[in-house]
mmCIF file of N, CA and C in Angstrom:
data_model
loop_
_atom_site.group_PDB
_atom_site.id
_atom_site.type_symbol
_atom_site.label_atom_id
_atom_site.label_comp_id
_atom_site.label_asym_id
_atom_site.label_seq_id
_atom_site.Cartn_x
_atom_site.Cartn_y
_atom_site.Cartn_z
ATOM 1 N N MET A 1 -109.902 91.518 -138.095
ATOM 2 C CA MET A 1 -109.359 91.718 -139.408
ATOM 3 C C MET A 1 -109.566 90.434 -140.200
ATOM 4 N N LYS A 2 -110.306 90.551 -141.252
ATOM 5 C CA LYS A 2 -110.590 89.366 -142.060
ATOM 6 C C LYS A 2 -109.692 89.330 -143.284
ATOM 7 N N PHE A 3 -109.112 88.171 -143.476
ATOM 8 C CA PHE A 3 -108.287 87.901 -144.639
ATOM 9 C C PHE A 3 -108.974 86.796 -145.430
ATOM 10 N N GLN A 4 -108.476 86.519 -146.598
ATOM 11 C CA GLN A 4 -109.108 85.525 -147.446
ATOM 12 C C GLN A 4 -109.139 84.141 -146.794
ATOM 13 N N GLN A 5 -108.059 83.732 -146.150
ATOM 14 C CA GLN A 5 -107.961 82.382 -145.589
ATOM 15 C C GLN A 5 -108.190 82.298 -144.082
ATOM 16 N N PHE A 6 -108.212 83.431 -143.386
ATOM 17 C CA PHE A 6 -108.351 83.400 -141.929
ATOM 18 C C PHE A 6 -108.792 84.756 -141.400
ATOM 19 N N GLU A 7 -109.142 84.777 -140.123
ATOM 20 C CA GLU A 7 -109.460 86.020 -139.441
ATOM 21 C C GLU A 7 -108.444 86.215 -138.327
ATOM 22 N N ALA A 8 -107.784 87.351 -138.334
ATOM 23 C CA ALA A 8 -106.751 87.638 -137.336
ATOM 24 C C ALA A 8 -107.356 88.418 -136.170
ATOM 25 N N ALA A 9 -106.939 88.070 -134.963
ATOM 26 C CA ALA A 9 -107.398 88.790 -133.779
ATOM 27 C C ALA A 9 -106.605 90.073 -133.583
ATOM 28 N N GLN A 10 -105.337 90.048 -133.986
ATOM 29 C CA GLN A 10 -104.477 91.206 -133.776
ATOM 30 C C GLN A 10 -103.282 91.123 -134.718
ATOM 31 N N LEU A 11 -102.714 92.282 -135.022
ATOM 32 C CA LEU A 11 -101.516 92.361 -135.856
ATOM 33 C C LEU A 11 -100.436 93.061 -135.042
ATOM 34 N N ARG A 12 -99.254 92.452 -134.974
ATOM 35 C CA ARG A 12 -98.116 93.030 -134.259
ATOM 36 C C ARG A 12 -97.026 93.323 -135.274
ATOM 37 N N ILE A 13 -96.510 94.550 -135.235
ATOM 38 C CA ILE A 13 -95.394 94.949 -136.085
ATOM 39 C C ILE A 13 -94.215 95.180 -135.153
ATOM 40 N N ALA A 14 -93.163 94.401 -135.291
ATOM 41 C CA ALA A 14 -92.007 94.501 -134.400
ATOM 42 C C ALA A 14 -90.864 95.195 -135.117
ATOM 43 N N ARG A 15 -90.212 96.111 -134.401
ATOM 44 C CA ARG A 15 -89.078 96.840 -134.944
ATOM 45 C C ARG A 15 -87.943 96.807 -133.937
ATOM 46 N N PRO A 16 -86.770 96.323 -134.340
ATOM 47 C CA PRO A 16 -85.628 96.325 -133.420
ATOM 48 C C PRO A 16 -84.962 97.699 -133.381
ATOM 49 N N THR A 17 -84.308 97.982 -132.282
ATOM 50 C CA THR A 17 -83.560 99.229 -132.150
ATOM 51 C C THR A 17 -82.408 99.037 -131.184
ATOM 52 N N VAL A 18 -81.431 99.903 -131.252
ATOM 53 C CA VAL A 18 -80.386 99.972 -130.236
ATOM 54 C C VAL A 18 -80.560 101.260 -129.430
ATOM 55 N N ASN A 19 -81.556 102.070 -129.797
ATOM 56 C CA ASN A 19 -81.837 103.351 -129.148
ATOM 57 C C ASN A 19 -83.250 103.350 -128.577
ATOM 58 N N MET A 20 -83.511 102.466 -127.634
ATOM 59 C CA MET A 20 -84.868 102.273 -127.118
ATOM 60 C C MET A 20 -85.494 103.576 -126.610
ATOM 61 N N LYS A 21 -84.806 104.299 -125.765
ATOM 62 C CA LYS A 21 -85.372 105.503 -125.159
ATOM 63 C C LYS A 21 -85.782 106.524 -126.223
ATOM 64 N N GLU A 22 -84.902 106.788 -127.181
ATOM 65 C CA GLU A 22 -85.180 107.778 -128.212
ATOM 66 C C GLU A 22 -86.313 107.345 -129.137
ATOM 67 N N VAL A 23 -86.319 106.084 -129.521
ATOM 68 C CA VAL A 23 -87.346 105.593 -130.446
ATOM 69 C C VAL A 23 -88.715 105.608 -129.781
ATOM 70 N N VAL A 24 -88.794 105.104 -128.554
ATOM 71 C CA VAL A 24 -90.075 105.096 -127.842
ATOM 72 C C VAL A 24 -90.550 106.530 -127.611
ATOM 73 N N SER A 25 -89.651 107.427 -127.261
ATOM 74 C CA SER A 25 -90.010 108.833 -127.061
ATOM 75 C C SER A 25 -90.593 109.430 -128.337
ATOM 76 N N PHE A 26 -90.003 109.108 -129.478
ATOM 77 C CA PHE A 26 -90.511 109.615 -130.754
ATOM 78 C C PHE A 26 -91.964 109.193 -130.976
ATOM 79 N N TYR A 27 -92.254 107.907 -130.784
ATOM 80 C CA TYR A 27 -93.610 107.424 -131.032
ATOM 81 C C TYR A 27 -94.598 107.885 -129.965
ATOM 82 N N GLU A 28 -94.171 107.932 -128.690
ATOM 83 C CA GLU A 28 -95.074 108.360 -127.620
ATOM 84 C C GLU A 28 -95.271 109.873 -127.616
ATOM 85 N N GLU A 29 -94.171 110.615 -127.535
ATOM 86 C CA GLU A 29 -94.257 112.071 -127.406
ATOM 87 C C GLU A 29 -94.430 112.758 -128.752
ATOM 88 N N GLY A 30 -93.733 112.266 -129.759
ATOM 89 C CA GLY A 30 -93.801 112.902 -131.066
ATOM 90 C C GLY A 30 -95.082 112.607 -131.823
ATOM 91 N N LEU A 31 -95.480 111.331 -131.841
ATOM 92 C CA LEU A 31 -96.668 110.941 -132.598
ATOM 93 C C LEU A 31 -97.895 110.705 -131.739
ATOM 94 N N GLY A 32 -97.716 110.589 -130.424
ATOM 95 C CA GLY A 32 -98.855 110.436 -129.526
ATOM 96 C C GLY A 32 -99.402 109.022 -129.402
ATOM 97 N N LEU A 33 -98.625 108.005 -129.800
ATOM 98 C CA LEU A 33 -99.092 106.641 -129.604
ATOM 99 C C LEU A 33 -99.085 106.309 -128.112
ATOM 100 N N LYS A 34 -99.991 105.455 -127.685
ATOM 101 C CA LYS A 34 -100.126 105.106 -126.273
ATOM 102 C C LYS A 34 -99.392 103.811 -125.965
ATOM 103 N N ARG A 35 -98.660 103.820 -124.858
ATOM 104 C CA ARG A 35 -97.981 102.611 -124.394
ATOM 105 C C ARG A 35 -99.037 101.659 -123.844
ATOM 106 N N ILE A 36 -99.083 100.445 -124.401
ATOM 107 C CA ILE A 36 -100.070 99.469 -123.942
ATOM 108 C C ILE A 36 -99.426 98.316 -123.187
ATOM 109 N N GLY A 37 -98.108 98.288 -123.142
ATOM 110 C CA GLY A 37 -97.417 97.241 -122.397
ATOM 111 C C GLY A 37 -95.920 97.344 -122.593
ATOM 112 N N SER A 38 -95.207 96.580 -121.782
ATOM 113 C CA SER A 38 -93.753 96.528 -121.911
ATOM 114 C C SER A 38 -93.248 95.266 -121.236
ATOM 115 N N PHE A 39 -92.014 94.918 -121.512
ATOM 116 C CA PHE A 39 -91.388 93.767 -120.868
ATOM 117 C C PHE A 39 -89.893 94.008 -120.775
ATOM 118 N N ASP A 40 -89.272 93.371 -119.797
ATOM 119 C CA ASP A 40 -87.834 93.484 -119.575
ATOM 120 C C ASP A 40 -87.230 92.091 -119.494
ATOM 121 N N GLN A 41 -86.089 91.928 -120.143
ATOM 122 C CA GLN A 41 -85.284 90.712 -120.070
ATOM 123 C C GLN A 41 -86.077 89.431 -120.354
ATOM 124 N N HIS A 42 -86.854 89.456 -121.431
ATOM 125 C CA HIS A 42 -87.510 88.241 -121.913
ATOM 126 C C HIS A 42 -86.581 87.618 -122.951
ATOM 127 N N GLU A 43 -85.850 86.603 -122.544
ATOM 128 C CA GLU A 43 -84.856 85.946 -123.399
ATOM 129 C C GLU A 43 -83.853 86.954 -123.968
ATOM 130 N N GLY A 44 -83.456 87.913 -123.119
ATOM 131 C CA GLY A 44 -82.465 88.909 -123.514
ATOM 132 C C GLY A 44 -83.034 90.160 -124.156
ATOM 133 N N TYR A 45 -84.343 90.238 -124.321
ATOM 134 C CA TYR A 45 -84.983 91.374 -124.970
ATOM 135 C C TYR A 45 -85.757 92.234 -123.983
ATOM 136 N N ASP A 46 -85.704 93.546 -124.212
ATOM 137 C CA ASP A 46 -86.604 94.502 -123.588
ATOM 138 C C ASP A 46 -87.535 94.964 -124.694
ATOM 139 N N GLY A 47 -88.751 95.331 -124.341
ATOM 140 C CA GLY A 47 -89.672 95.783 -125.372
ATOM 141 C C GLY A 47 -90.746 96.699 -124.847
ATOM 142 N N VAL A 48 -91.273 97.506 -125.742
ATOM 143 C CA VAL A 48 -92.386 98.398 -125.450
ATOM 144 C C VAL A 48 -93.400 98.232 -126.568
ATOM 145 N N MET A 49 -94.669 98.032 -126.197
ATOM 146 C CA MET A 49 -95.751 97.936 -127.163
ATOM 147 C C MET A 49 -96.525 99.243 -127.174
ATOM 148 N N LEU A 50 -96.729 99.770 -128.359
ATOM 149 C CA LEU A 50 -97.443 101.025 -128.553
ATOM 150 C C LEU A 50 -98.667 100.751 -129.405
ATOM 151 N N GLY A 51 -99.816 101.238 -128.951
ATOM 152 C CA GLY A 51 -101.060 100.926 -129.641
ATOM 153 C C GLY A 51 -101.603 102.064 -130.465
ATOM 154 N N LEU A 52 -102.323 101.690 -131.490
ATOM 155 C CA LEU A 52 -103.081 102.629 -132.288
ATOM 156 C C LEU A 52 -104.503 102.637 -131.732
ATOM 157 N N PRO A 53 -105.067 103.811 -131.457
ATOM 158 C CA PRO A 53 -106.403 103.870 -130.853
ATOM 159 C C PRO A 53 -107.450 103.122 -131.669
ATOM 160 N N HIS A 54 -108.243 102.323 -130.982
ATOM 161 C CA HIS A 54 -109.380 101.597 -131.570
ATOM 162 C C HIS A 54 -108.983 100.636 -132.688
ATOM 163 N N GLN A 55 -107.771 100.150 -132.662
ATOM 164 C CA GLN A 55 -107.299 99.220 -133.685
ATOM 165 C C GLN A 55 -106.734 97.962 -133.033
ATOM 166 N N HIS A 56 -106.740 96.895 -133.751
ATOM 167 C CA HIS A 56 -106.151 95.644 -133.277
ATOM 168 C C HIS A 56 -104.743 95.508 -133.853
ATOM 169 N N VAL A 57 -104.018 96.594 -133.782
ATOM 170 C CA VAL A 57 -102.656 96.656 -134.316
ATOM 171 C C VAL A 57 -101.791 97.309 -133.251
ATOM 172 N N HIS A 58 -100.609 96.743 -133.035
ATOM 173 C CA HIS A 58 -99.676 97.455 -132.163
ATOM 174 C C HIS A 58 -98.265 97.344 -132.695
ATOM 175 N N LEU A 59 -97.501 98.349 -132.348
ATOM 176 C CA LEU A 59 -96.104 98.457 -132.734
ATOM 177 C C LEU A 59 -95.278 98.031 -131.535
ATOM 178 N N GLU A 60 -94.367 97.104 -131.757
ATOM 179 C CA GLU A 60 -93.515 96.625 -130.672
ATOM 180 C C GLU A 60 -92.075 97.011 -130.979
ATOM 181 N N ILE A 61 -91.485 97.804 -130.091
ATOM 182 C CA ILE A 61 -90.092 98.218 -130.227
ATOM 183 C C ILE A 61 -89.273 97.311 -129.315
ATOM 184 N N THR A 62 -88.252 96.656 -129.863
ATOM 185 C CA THR A 62 -87.456 95.727 -129.064
ATOM 186 C C THR A 62 -85.981 96.085 -129.120
ATOM 187 N N LYS A 63 -85.293 95.730 -128.044
ATOM 188 C CA LYS A 63 -83.840 95.896 -127.972
ATOM 189 C C LYS A 63 -83.261 94.660 -127.298
ATOM 190 N N HIS A 64 -82.278 94.061 -127.956
ATOM 191 C CA HIS A 64 -81.600 92.902 -127.377
ATOM 192 C C HIS A 64 -80.391 93.377 -126.594
ATOM 193 N N GLU A 65 -80.151 92.749 -125.461
ATOM 194 C CA GLU A 65 -79.073 93.178 -124.572
ATOM 195 C C GLU A 65 -77.690 93.086 -125.207
ATOM 196 N N GLU A 66 -77.511 92.240 -126.198
ATOM 197 C CA GLU A 66 -76.191 92.051 -126.801
ATOM 198 C C GLU A 66 -75.990 92.811 -128.101
ATOM 199 N N GLU A 67 -77.024 93.477 -128.608
ATOM 200 C CA GLU A 67 -76.898 94.182 -129.879
ATOM 201 C C GLU A 67 -76.488 95.626 -129.662
ATOM 202 N N GLU A 68 -75.362 96.004 -130.248
ATOM 203 C CA GLU A 68 -74.883 97.385 -130.189
ATOM 204 C C GLU A 68 -75.159 98.125 -131.494
ATOM 205 N N SER A 69 -75.420 97.364 -132.558
ATOM 206 C CA SER A 69 -75.758 97.965 -133.841
ATOM 207 C C SER A 69 -76.680 96.996 -134.576
ATOM 208 N N LEU A 70 -77.346 97.504 -135.585
ATOM 209 C CA LEU A 70 -78.256 96.708 -136.408
ATOM 210 C C LEU A 70 -77.869 96.859 -137.866
ATOM 211 N N PRO A 71 -78.203 95.869 -138.695
ATOM 212 C CA PRO A 71 -77.944 96.027 -140.128
ATOM 213 C C PRO A 71 -78.774 97.176 -140.694
ATOM 214 N N VAL A 72 -78.272 97.828 -141.709
ATOM 215 C CA VAL A 72 -79.007 98.921 -142.344
ATOM 216 C C VAL A 72 -80.189 98.317 -143.103
ATOM 217 N N PRO A 73 -81.410 98.796 -142.816
ATOM 218 C CA PRO A 73 -82.564 98.243 -143.526
ATOM 219 C C PRO A 73 -82.610 98.725 -144.971
ATOM 220 N N HIS A 74 -83.295 97.999 -145.786
ATOM 221 C CA HIS A 74 -83.517 98.379 -147.175
ATOM 222 C C HIS A 74 -84.326 99.678 -147.198
ATOM 223 N N PRO A 75 -84.085 100.583 -148.151
ATOM 224 C CA PRO A 75 -84.818 101.856 -148.206
ATOM 225 C C PRO A 75 -86.337 101.692 -148.305
ATOM 226 N N GLU A 76 -86.798 100.573 -148.807
ATOM 227 C CA GLU A 76 -88.234 100.339 -148.918
ATOM 228 C C GLU A 76 -88.830 99.701 -147.666
ATOM 229 N N GLN A 77 -88.022 99.466 -146.660
ATOM 230 C CA GLN A 77 -88.524 98.908 -145.400
ATOM 231 C C GLN A 77 -89.038 100.079 -144.565
ATOM 232 N N LEU A 78 -90.300 100.419 -144.768
ATOM 233 C CA LEU A 78 -90.884 101.614 -144.185
ATOM 234 C C LEU A 78 -91.994 101.273 -143.196
ATOM 235 N N LEU A 79 -92.231 102.183 -142.299
ATOM 236 C CA LEU A 79 -93.398 102.144 -141.436
ATOM 237 C C LEU A 79 -94.126 103.449 -141.722
ATOM 238 N N VAL A 80 -95.285 103.362 -142.355
ATOM 239 C CA VAL A 80 -95.999 104.543 -142.831
ATOM 240 C C VAL A 80 -97.333 104.643 -142.113
ATOM 241 N N PHE A 81 -97.650 105.825 -141.614
ATOM 242 C CA PHE A 81 -98.945 106.091 -140.997
ATOM 243 C C PHE A 81 -99.749 106.941 -141.976
ATOM 244 N N TYR A 82 -100.863 106.418 -142.464
ATOM 245 C CA TYR A 82 -101.745 107.174 -143.329
ATOM 246 C C TYR A 82 -102.774 107.864 -142.443
ATOM 247 N N ILE A 83 -102.961 109.157 -142.641
ATOM 248 C CA ILE A 83 -103.848 109.951 -141.806
ATOM 249 C C ILE A 83 -105.138 110.182 -142.566
ATOM 250 N N SER A 84 -106.272 109.777 -141.956
ATOM 251 C CA SER A 84 -107.550 109.895 -142.648
ATOM 252 C C SER A 84 -108.158 111.290 -142.517
ATOM 253 N N ARG A 85 -107.977 111.937 -141.388
ATOM 254 C CA ARG A 85 -108.519 113.281 -141.192
ATOM 255 C C ARG A 85 -107.388 114.185 -140.728
ATOM 256 N N CYS A 86 -107.136 115.197 -141.485
ATOM 257 C CA CYS A 86 -106.083 116.135 -141.088
ATOM 258 C C CYS A 86 -106.680 117.169 -140.142
ATOM 259 N N ARG A 87 -105.912 117.544 -139.160
ATOM 260 C CA ARG A 87 -106.297 118.626 -138.275
ATOM 261 C C ARG A 87 -105.045 119.428 -137.973
ATOM 262 N N ARG A 88 -105.238 120.642 -137.611
ATOM 263 C CA ARG A 88 -104.087 121.493 -137.297
ATOM 264 C C ARG A 88 -103.416 120.964 -136.034
ATOM 265 N N ILE A 89 -102.128 120.800 -136.096
ATOM 266 C CA ILE A 89 -101.358 120.339 -134.955
ATOM 267 C C ILE A 89 -100.570 121.532 -134.433
ATOM 268 N N SER A 90 -100.817 121.885 -133.186
ATOM 269 C CA SER A 90 -100.058 122.992 -132.616
ATOM 270 C C SER A 90 -98.968 122.423 -131.731
ATOM 271 N N ALA A 91 -97.818 122.983 -131.845
ATOM 272 C CA ALA A 91 -96.688 122.530 -131.036
ATOM 273 C C ALA A 91 -95.801 123.721 -130.753
ATOM 274 N N ASN A 92 -95.256 123.751 -129.563
ATOM 275 C CA ASN A 92 -94.326 124.835 -129.281
ATOM 276 C C ASN A 92 -92.959 124.478 -129.860
ATOM 277 N N GLU A 93 -92.056 125.435 -129.836
ATOM 278 C CA GLU A 93 -90.744 125.223 -130.452
ATOM 279 C C GLU A 93 -89.991 124.062 -129.824
ATOM 280 N N ARG A 94 -90.138 123.851 -128.511
ATOM 281 C CA ARG A 94 -89.447 122.760 -127.839
ATOM 282 C C ARG A 94 -89.944 121.399 -128.363
ATOM 283 N N GLU A 95 -91.265 121.269 -128.531
ATOM 284 C CA GLU A 95 -91.819 120.019 -129.050
ATOM 285 C C GLU A 95 -91.353 119.759 -130.481
ATOM 286 N N ILE A 96 -91.350 120.808 -131.295
ATOM 287 C CA ILE A 96 -90.901 120.664 -132.679
ATOM 288 C C ILE A 96 -89.430 120.247 -132.703
ATOM 289 N N ALA A 97 -88.621 120.872 -131.859
ATOM 290 C CA ALA A 97 -87.194 120.535 -131.804
ATOM 291 C C ALA A 97 -87.000 119.092 -131.364
ATOM 292 N N LEU A 98 -87.803 118.632 -130.386
ATOM 293 C CA LEU A 98 -87.701 117.243 -129.921
ATOM 294 C C LEU A 98 -88.012 116.276 -131.059
ATOM 295 N N ILE A 99 -89.092 116.538 -131.768
ATOM 296 C CA ILE A 99 -89.479 115.657 -132.873
ATOM 297 C C ILE A 99 -88.416 115.687 -133.969
ATOM 298 N N TRP A 100 -87.926 116.885 -134.314
ATOM 299 C CA TRP A 100 -86.912 117.012 -135.364
ATOM 300 C C TRP A 100 -85.634 116.284 -134.977
ATOM 301 N N ARG A 101 -85.133 116.522 -133.743
ATOM 302 C CA ARG A 101 -83.901 115.868 -133.299
ATOM 303 C C ARG A 101 -84.079 114.353 -133.274
ATOM 304 N N THR A 102 -85.239 113.903 -132.795
ATOM 305 C CA THR A 102 -85.486 112.465 -132.724
ATOM 306 C C THR A 102 -85.530 111.871 -134.119
ATOM 307 N N ALA A 103 -86.231 112.524 -135.036
ATOM 308 C CA ALA A 103 -86.322 112.012 -136.412
ATOM 309 C C ALA A 103 -84.946 111.972 -137.058
ATOM 310 N N CYS A 104 -84.157 113.019 -136.877
ATOM 311 C CA CYS A 104 -82.812 113.039 -137.459
ATOM 312 C C CYS A 104 -81.953 111.951 -136.840
ATOM 313 N N HIS A 105 -82.059 111.783 -135.523
ATOM 314 C CA HIS A 105 -81.277 110.759 -134.835
ATOM 315 C C HIS A 105 -81.673 109.362 -135.320
ATOM 316 N N LEU A 106 -82.991 109.141 -135.442
ATOM 317 C CA LEU A 106 -83.454 107.840 -135.926
ATOM 318 C C LEU A 106 -82.967 107.601 -137.347
ATOM 319 N N ASN A 107 -83.036 108.633 -138.170
ATOM 320 C CA ASN A 107 -82.603 108.504 -139.547
ATOM 321 C C ASN A 107 -81.115 108.180 -139.620
ATOM 322 N N GLU A 108 -80.302 108.857 -138.808
ATOM 323 C CA GLU A 108 -78.867 108.575 -138.800
ATOM 324 C C GLU A 108 -78.592 107.194 -138.232
ATOM 325 N N SER A 109 -79.440 106.740 -137.299
ATOM 326 C CA SER A 109 -79.269 105.394 -136.759
ATOM 327 C C SER A 109 -79.455 104.350 -137.852
ATOM 328 N N ILE A 110 -80.337 104.667 -138.789
ATOM 329 C CA ILE A 110 -80.610 103.732 -139.881
ATOM 330 C C ILE A 110 -79.607 103.915 -141.010
ATOM 331 N N LEU A 111 -79.382 105.168 -141.419
ATOM 332 C CA LEU A 111 -78.545 105.429 -142.586
ATOM 333 C C LEU A 111 -77.062 105.577 -142.256
ATOM 334 N N GLY A 112 -76.758 105.921 -141.026
ATOM 335 C CA GLY A 112 -75.381 106.153 -140.629
ATOM 336 C C GLY A 112 -75.146 107.635 -140.371
ATOM 337 N N PRO A 113 -74.121 107.969 -139.571
ATOM 338 C CA PRO A 113 -73.841 109.359 -139.231
ATOM 339 C C PRO A 113 -73.648 110.232 -140.468
ATOM 340 N N GLY A 114 -74.258 111.424 -140.405
ATOM 341 C CA GLY A 114 -74.104 112.379 -141.492
ATOM 342 C C GLY A 114 -74.892 112.054 -142.725
ATOM 343 N N ARG A 115 -75.743 111.019 -142.673
ATOM 344 C CA ARG A 115 -76.494 110.611 -143.867
ATOM 345 C C ARG A 115 -77.987 110.833 -143.693
ATOM 346 N N SER A 116 -78.366 111.717 -142.796
ATOM 347 C CA SER A 116 -79.772 112.034 -142.589
ATOM 348 C C SER A 116 -80.321 112.684 -143.844
ATOM 349 N N ASN A 117 -81.572 112.402 -144.167
ATOM 350 C CA ASN A 117 -82.163 113.030 -145.347
ATOM 351 C C ASN A 117 -82.990 114.260 -144.984
ATOM 352 N N HIS A 118 -82.792 114.798 -143.784
ATOM 353 C CA HIS A 118 -83.501 116.014 -143.371
ATOM 354 C C HIS A 118 -82.668 117.208 -143.701
#
């Protein structure tokens, strides 16, 4: 990745969570990202790295052992995936329910209980 002042070998986007299992499941099972690594108890943090195919970018989900809640992020603090080629995605009802429940749960984790925008 070339920038005006330097060339980057890789880009890491880190996102904290208190719901590691649910968040990782959403990205792995719901969106199909591949787990490229993980770590446990590195200075109190557990983490999972999820890769985008053929890209030098990865998403790192982290959880600190002492954090039970996180501050509410600003509404413009987004992680957006732009899709270049659309294709029909087939999913059975169980998969759709998993993705929906996970998205609603993640949304409530950010916005607070009962404040999901779904």
